[in-house]
Short mmCIF file of C-alpha atoms in Angstrom, two decimals:
data_model
loop_
_atom_site.label_atom_id
_atom_site.label_comp_id
_atom_site.label_asym_id
_atom_site.label_seq_id
_atom_site.Cartn_x
_atom_site.Cartn_y
_atom_site.Cartn_z
CA MET B 29 186.09 60.17 -41.50
CA SER B 30 185.43 63.34 -39.52
CA ILE B 31 181.96 64.92 -38.19
CA LEU B 32 182.08 68.52 -37.39
CA LEU B 33 179.54 69.03 -34.08
CA LYS B 34 177.80 71.96 -31.87
CA ILE B 35 178.39 71.57 -28.34
CA TYR B 36 176.68 73.56 -26.13
CA ALA B 37 174.87 73.05 -22.13
CA HIS B 38 172.08 73.43 -20.57
CA ASN B 39 170.98 72.99 -17.22
CA GLY B 40 174.10 71.68 -16.16
CA ALA B 41 173.49 68.62 -19.14
CA LEU B 42 176.10 68.42 -22.94
CA TYR B 43 174.39 68.42 -25.82
CA TYR B 44 175.87 67.84 -29.57
CA ARG B 45 174.36 68.23 -33.15
CA PRO B 46 176.74 67.81 -36.51
CA LEU B 47 176.99 70.89 -38.66
CA LYS B 48 175.42 69.59 -41.51
CA THR B 49 171.64 69.17 -43.39
CA ILE B 50 170.57 65.91 -41.72
CA ILE B 51 168.47 63.82 -43.89
CA PRO B 52 165.60 61.71 -42.23
CA GLU B 53 165.62 58.15 -42.58
CA PRO B 54 162.69 56.22 -44.08
CA ILE B 55 160.91 53.73 -41.90
CA ASN B 56 159.35 52.50 -45.41
CA TYR B 57 160.12 52.79 -49.19
CA PHE B 58 158.88 51.66 -52.06
CA PRO B 59 160.83 53.22 -55.22
CA PHE B 60 158.37 51.84 -57.90
CA THR B 61 161.05 51.14 -60.74
CA ALA B 62 161.10 48.97 -63.64
CA ALA B 63 163.65 46.90 -62.09
CA GLN B 64 161.21 45.93 -59.47
CA HIS B 65 158.03 45.41 -61.94
CA ASP B 66 160.42 42.79 -63.85
CA THR B 67 161.37 40.75 -60.65
CA ASN B 68 157.68 41.28 -59.19
CA ASN B 69 158.69 43.27 -56.39
CA ILE B 70 156.45 46.32 -56.83
CA TRP B 71 155.13 45.45 -53.81
CA THR B 72 157.99 45.07 -52.04
CA ASP B 73 159.08 47.09 -49.02
CA GLN B 74 162.85 47.78 -49.58
CA ILE B 75 163.80 48.37 -45.90
CA SER B 76 161.68 45.84 -44.00
CA GLY B 77 161.60 43.56 -47.03
CA ARG B 78 158.10 42.94 -45.90
CA SER B 79 155.11 42.62 -49.48
CA LEU B 80 151.91 44.76 -48.66
CA THR B 81 150.70 41.86 -50.72
CA GLY B 82 151.29 39.35 -48.03
CA SER B 83 152.98 37.17 -50.92
CA GLU B 84 156.40 37.84 -52.20
CA ASN B 85 156.77 37.46 -55.69
CA HIS B 86 153.67 38.57 -56.62
CA ILE B 87 153.14 41.49 -58.89
CA ALA B 88 149.76 43.41 -58.30
CA ALA B 89 147.23 43.62 -61.85
CA GLY B 90 147.12 47.50 -63.07
CA VAL B 91 150.31 48.21 -62.56
CA TYR B 92 152.75 49.09 -66.08
CA ARG B 93 155.90 50.04 -67.27
CA ILE B 94 156.50 53.67 -68.52
CA LYS B 95 158.48 53.55 -72.10
CA ASN B 96 161.94 55.06 -72.18
CA PHE B 97 161.95 55.79 -68.41
CA ASP B 98 162.54 53.22 -65.27
CA ASP B 99 162.43 55.08 -62.60
CA GLY B 100 158.57 55.10 -62.51
CA LEU B 101 155.97 53.28 -63.01
CA LEU B 102 151.95 53.63 -64.34
CA LEU B 103 149.41 52.67 -61.68
CA ASN B 104 145.63 51.24 -63.02
CA SER B 105 145.62 53.76 -66.39
CA TYR B 106 146.72 57.65 -67.01
CA ARG B 107 143.75 58.08 -70.03
CA THR B 108 140.49 56.48 -70.96
CA ASP B 109 138.48 56.01 -73.64
CA THR B 110 135.68 56.61 -71.57
CA ALA B 111 137.17 59.37 -69.36
CA VAL B 112 136.25 57.09 -65.97
CA PRO B 113 139.67 56.26 -64.12
CA LEU B 114 139.70 52.72 -63.50
CA LEU B 115 139.16 51.25 -59.58
CA ARG B 116 141.11 48.67 -59.01
CA ASN B 117 142.91 47.84 -56.06
CA TYR B 118 145.74 45.74 -55.22
CA ASP B 119 145.10 42.66 -51.91
CA TYR B 120 144.45 45.42 -49.62
CA THR B 121 142.26 42.31 -47.94
CA SER B 122 146.27 41.38 -46.51
CA PRO B 123 147.21 42.90 -43.13
CA ALA B 124 150.08 43.89 -44.26
CA ALA B 125 149.53 46.49 -46.47
CA LEU B 126 148.59 49.00 -43.84
CA LEU B 127 151.14 51.29 -43.11
CA TYR B 128 152.21 53.44 -40.04
CA GLY B 129 153.79 57.04 -40.71
CA CYS B 130 153.89 60.65 -39.47
CA ALA B 131 155.56 61.60 -43.35
CA LEU B 132 154.95 60.66 -46.78
CA THR B 133 157.23 61.49 -49.87
CA ILE B 134 155.88 60.95 -53.06
CA ARG B 135 156.46 62.00 -56.58
CA ILE B 136 153.24 61.18 -59.29
CA LYS B 137 151.98 61.93 -62.33
CA PRO B 138 147.98 62.05 -62.17
CA GLY B 139 145.57 60.95 -64.80
CA GLN B 140 144.06 62.64 -67.16
CA PHE B 141 140.83 62.64 -65.16
CA GLU B 142 139.60 65.51 -64.55
CA ASP B 143 135.78 65.04 -63.05
CA TYR B 144 136.99 62.47 -60.29
CA PRO B 145 139.06 62.69 -57.22
CA MET B 146 141.40 60.09 -56.63
CA ALA B 147 142.89 58.89 -53.42
CA LEU B 148 147.05 58.98 -53.17
CA CYS B 149 146.29 58.03 -49.41
CA VAL B 150 143.67 56.88 -46.80
CA LEU B 151 144.74 57.55 -43.08
CA TYR B 152 142.27 55.58 -40.80
CA GLY B 153 141.21 56.30 -37.73
CA GLU B 154 138.33 54.91 -35.20
CA LYS B 155 137.20 51.42 -36.57
CA GLY B 156 133.51 51.43 -37.13
CA GLU B 157 130.52 48.94 -37.86
CA TYR B 158 129.67 47.50 -41.51
CA ASN B 159 133.21 48.70 -42.95
CA ARG B 160 132.08 52.84 -41.98
CA ASN B 161 135.57 53.25 -40.48
CA GLU B 162 136.59 56.87 -39.92
CA LYS B 163 138.87 58.04 -42.48
CA LEU B 164 140.53 61.13 -44.08
CA VAL B 165 141.27 60.81 -47.71
CA ILE B 166 143.68 62.88 -49.88
CA ALA B 167 142.95 62.89 -52.80
CA ILE B 168 143.72 64.53 -56.71
CA GLU B 169 141.26 66.10 -58.26
CA GLN B 170 141.15 69.11 -61.55
CA ARG B 171 144.93 68.67 -60.33
CA GLN B 172 144.46 70.18 -56.38
CA LEU B 173 144.29 68.55 -53.59
CA VAL B 174 141.71 67.90 -51.50
CA VAL B 175 140.59 65.88 -48.77
CA PHE B 176 137.43 64.14 -47.46
CA TYR B 177 137.00 63.15 -44.25
CA CYS B 178 134.56 60.11 -43.50
CA ALA B 179 132.93 60.12 -39.83
CA LYS B 180 132.65 56.89 -38.26
CA GLY B 181 129.77 55.03 -39.34
CA GLU B 182 128.93 57.87 -41.41
CA SER B 183 127.97 57.84 -45.21
CA ASN B 184 128.01 61.35 -46.76
CA PRO B 185 132.04 62.24 -46.32
CA GLU B 186 133.03 66.20 -45.91
CA ARG B 187 134.96 67.62 -48.53
CA ILE B 188 137.43 70.11 -47.65
CA GLU B 189 139.31 72.64 -49.93
CA THR B 190 142.79 72.42 -49.32
CA GLY B 191 144.11 75.29 -51.80
CA VAL B 192 146.75 73.48 -53.08
CA SER B 193 147.45 73.50 -56.82
CA LEU B 194 149.82 70.74 -58.66
CA ASN B 195 151.90 73.09 -61.15
CA PRO B 196 150.57 73.36 -64.71
CA GLN B 197 153.53 73.56 -66.16
CA HIS B 198 155.41 70.82 -64.46
CA GLN B 199 155.56 67.07 -65.84
CA TRP B 200 155.68 65.37 -62.51
CA THR B 201 155.02 66.50 -58.96
CA SER B 202 157.24 66.12 -56.42
CA VAL B 203 154.77 66.50 -53.46
CA GLY B 204 155.32 65.80 -49.53
CA LEU B 205 152.77 64.85 -46.74
CA ASN B 206 152.34 65.13 -42.96
CA PHE B 207 149.79 63.33 -40.77
CA HIS B 208 150.79 64.71 -37.56
CA ASN B 209 151.05 68.10 -35.74
CA ASN B 210 150.56 69.27 -31.60
CA ASN B 211 146.81 69.06 -32.71
CA GLY B 212 146.35 65.19 -33.33
CA TYR B 213 146.27 63.61 -36.94
CA GLY B 214 145.12 64.18 -39.74
CA LEU B 215 146.63 66.62 -43.02
CA ALA B 216 149.16 68.68 -41.22
CA GLY B 217 150.99 70.42 -44.15
CA VAL B 218 151.52 69.80 -47.86
CA TYR B 219 155.18 70.58 -49.14
CA ILE B 220 155.22 70.90 -52.61
CA SER B 221 156.95 73.98 -55.22
CA ASN B 222 159.61 74.22 -52.75
CA GLN B 223 157.36 75.04 -50.26
CA LEU B 224 156.00 74.15 -46.98
CA MET B 225 152.23 75.08 -46.12
CA PRO B 226 150.44 74.42 -43.10
CA LEU B 227 146.94 73.16 -43.36
CA ASN B 228 146.60 71.57 -40.26
CA ILE B 229 143.00 69.67 -40.89
CA MET B 230 143.35 67.64 -37.83
CA ARG B 231 139.67 65.51 -38.04
CA LEU B 232 140.81 62.41 -37.03
CA LYS B 233 140.02 60.69 -33.77
CA GLN B 234 142.69 58.18 -33.19
CA PHE B 235 145.22 57.17 -36.14
CA SER B 236 145.39 53.26 -37.09
CA GLY B 237 147.46 53.69 -40.03
CA ILE B 238 147.58 54.45 -43.84
CA TYR B 239 147.05 52.48 -46.94
CA LEU B 240 148.39 54.07 -50.43
CA PHE B 241 146.66 54.69 -53.16
CA GLY B 242 143.59 53.41 -52.11
CA PHE B 243 141.04 52.06 -49.78
CA VAL B 244 140.63 48.60 -47.50
CA SER B 245 139.07 46.02 -50.74
CA GLY B 246 134.71 47.09 -49.38
CA ASP B 247 135.50 50.61 -48.07
CA GLU B 248 135.23 52.82 -50.84
CA GLU B 249 133.80 55.43 -49.95
CA GLN B 250 131.35 58.02 -52.96
CA TYR B 251 131.08 62.00 -52.79
CA GLU B 252 127.64 62.87 -54.34
CA ASP B 253 127.13 61.22 -57.46
CA LYS B 254 130.68 59.94 -57.96
CA VAL B 255 133.09 57.38 -56.66
CA ILE B 256 136.11 58.25 -54.67
CA ALA B 257 138.33 56.51 -57.22
CA THR B 258 141.99 54.39 -56.24
CA PHE B 259 144.70 56.46 -57.48
CA ASN B 260 145.25 56.45 -61.50
CA GLY B 261 148.70 57.59 -62.83
CA ALA B 262 152.34 57.92 -62.62
CA ILE B 263 154.04 57.19 -59.35
CA ALA B 264 157.44 56.93 -57.96
CA HIS B 265 159.34 56.82 -54.72
CA ALA B 266 156.95 56.94 -52.20
CA LYS B 267 158.45 57.14 -49.03
CA LEU B 268 156.97 56.66 -45.37
CA PHE B 269 158.74 58.45 -42.24
CA ASN B 270 157.78 58.22 -38.38
CA THR B 271 158.16 61.88 -37.53
CA PRO B 272 157.12 64.98 -39.48
CA LEU B 273 159.26 66.93 -41.55
CA VAL B 274 160.19 70.43 -41.37
CA GLN B 275 160.69 72.44 -44.93
CA ALA B 276 164.10 71.75 -44.62
CA GLU B 277 163.98 67.89 -44.48
CA PHE B 278 161.51 67.66 -47.42
CA LYS B 279 163.74 70.00 -49.26
CA ALA B 280 166.41 67.74 -48.91
CA ILE B 281 164.23 65.02 -50.27
CA LEU B 282 162.37 65.88 -53.07
CA ASP B 283 164.33 69.24 -54.63
CA SER B 284 166.41 66.87 -56.19
CA TYR B 285 163.74 65.90 -58.68
CA ASP B 286 163.32 67.83 -61.74
CA ASP B 287 159.36 67.65 -61.92
CA SER B 288 159.72 70.07 -65.18
CA THR B 289 160.96 67.21 -67.10
CA ASN B 290 158.80 64.52 -69.17
CA ASN B 291 159.84 60.95 -68.60
CA GLY B 292 158.98 58.09 -71.38
CA VAL B 293 155.80 57.02 -72.42
CA VAL B 294 152.89 55.16 -70.77
CA PHE B 295 151.58 52.26 -71.79
CA THR B 296 147.86 50.64 -70.87
CA GLN B 297 148.09 47.02 -71.33
CA LEU B 298 144.22 45.71 -73.18
CA GLU B 299 144.20 43.09 -70.53
CA TYR B 300 142.44 40.53 -72.93
CA LYS B 301 144.66 39.86 -75.50
CA THR B 302 147.75 41.88 -74.22
CA GLU B 303 147.69 44.56 -76.84
CA LEU B 304 149.53 47.76 -75.70
CA ILE B 305 148.50 51.26 -76.27
CA GLU B 306 150.58 53.98 -76.12
CA MET B 307 149.31 56.69 -73.73
CA PHE B 308 151.77 59.99 -73.75
CA LEU B 309 152.55 61.47 -70.43
CA ASP B 310 152.25 65.40 -71.78
CA VAL B 311 150.81 68.58 -70.23
CA LYS B 312 148.70 70.47 -72.32
CA ASN B 313 148.75 74.35 -71.68
CA ASN B 314 145.16 75.70 -72.52
CA ASP B 315 146.48 78.73 -73.52
CA LYS B 316 149.47 77.30 -75.46
CA ASP B 317 149.96 74.55 -77.54
CA ASN B 318 146.23 74.79 -79.89
CA THR B 319 148.18 74.90 -82.93
CA PRO B 320 146.29 73.05 -85.55
CA PRO B 321 147.88 69.10 -86.41
CA PRO B 322 149.61 69.08 -89.34
CA PRO B 323 148.70 67.76 -92.76
CA PRO B 324 148.29 63.97 -93.86
CA PRO B 325 151.39 62.91 -95.47
CA ASP B 326 150.58 63.55 -98.81
CA GLY B 327 150.51 67.28 -98.22
CA ASN B 328 147.11 67.68 -98.91
CA ILE B 329 145.42 70.87 -96.87
CA GLY B 330 141.87 70.38 -97.56
CA ASN B 331 141.71 73.11 -100.60
CA GLY B 332 141.58 69.87 -103.14
CA GLU B 333 140.41 66.48 -104.00
CA GLN B 334 136.65 68.16 -101.99
CA LEU B 335 138.93 66.97 -98.95
CA PRO B 336 137.76 68.51 -96.13
CA PRO B 337 141.21 69.81 -93.72
CA ASN B 338 143.06 67.50 -91.86
CA GLN B 339 142.05 63.63 -93.25
CA PRO B 340 144.42 61.94 -95.61
CA PRO B 341 143.02 60.89 -99.49
CA SER B 342 140.64 58.16 -97.85
CA GLY B 343 138.89 60.61 -95.54
CA ASN B 344 139.37 58.92 -92.55
CA THR B 345 140.00 60.51 -89.38
CA GLY B 346 142.89 58.75 -88.98
CA ASN B 347 141.76 56.57 -86.44
CA SER B 348 143.45 53.35 -87.51
CA GLY B 349 140.78 52.22 -89.84
CA THR B 350 136.97 52.65 -88.69
CA LEU B 351 137.58 52.07 -85.31
CA PRO B 352 137.42 54.67 -82.41
CA PRO B 353 140.28 56.33 -81.07
CA LEU B 354 141.80 53.96 -78.37
CA GLN B 355 139.24 50.55 -78.86
CA PRO B 356 141.10 47.35 -79.71
CA PRO B 357 139.52 45.50 -82.45
CA SER B 358 136.87 43.58 -80.72
CA GLY B 359 135.31 46.97 -79.84
CA ASN B 360 136.86 46.78 -76.02
CA THR B 361 137.06 50.02 -74.46
CA GLY B 362 139.75 49.00 -72.98
CA ASN B 363 139.03 48.73 -69.06
CA SER B 364 140.48 45.91 -68.13
CA GLY B 365 138.66 43.27 -69.67
CA THR B 366 135.20 42.75 -69.23
CA ARG B 367 134.82 45.20 -66.45
CA PRO B 368 132.63 47.80 -67.18
CA PRO B 369 133.09 51.46 -66.51
CA LEU B 370 133.59 52.96 -63.03
CA GLN B 371 129.68 53.48 -61.38
CA PRO B 372 128.93 54.64 -57.96
CA PRO B 373 127.54 51.80 -55.47
CA GLY B 374 123.57 53.12 -56.70
CA GLY B 375 124.51 51.65 -59.97
CA SER B 376 124.05 55.32 -62.13
CA LYS B 377 127.36 56.50 -64.46
CA GLY B 378 129.27 59.72 -62.35
#
């Protein structure tokens, strides 16, 4: 095997570099695949072998396979009948869950919870009292990337717009984040849609580590009347790097994925009796896809037998008997057993 090198001199020293595209090596890698789900090692780092839950062969609650798609998993939920995301962390009480790095690449398919911010990752800084640590929350809200800065000891986070939006025509989003530059630590830049955009939101006084998809247990944050939820949606190929990446490096890693392709059907599991409900991963364009649903199988379109449009002969709306959409026979809403809908600390619903 041969490698072409460029050799040059500077101040009496010789330097060389390979004449090819250099792909940086990750220091942590979590594929989030069906194979990992089946072998109970979802949260095991494929590079170090370390488990983020502090326990080997322990499958975290709230992680599900995607039907007909082996290259990603569903975290928490994709859609609920209450339109409220689930607030359920994996074992964040373990010190092993804290990661450290300066760049993250990941594929995501955010759940359909437009009104709630969902944490993609949380950067921790100075340690405060009573869990009021300094942190920078990088979240998805209304298909936009937003940042919440929580100063040490302060209870009201600052919301910062980034101007970065997810492509509404794409089924998945391959995104890269830089957490460090010459000005310190925070959200230095975002690579999305084949472009690296500098942001320079460098608010952290220090940098102690990263939690993926949520907070340290008991350290959740609330903005206005809503809790910042843990991430709900499909995830795949999370890689953490020890140095920030340039555009060419992000491109070499992320542009190999086809974000326009829909992959599989998400299943959400009702834990009380392991019943499954299908959650399709379709993106709807408000300007299109507004065609009415097809008529029932008997061909009746509402012009005879006094039936309203798009209803079967029984007069039922098609919601599986007399049950409302997406509910099990007991009427449970599917919010993880007897878990109530997500509520802010004050008890009022968001």
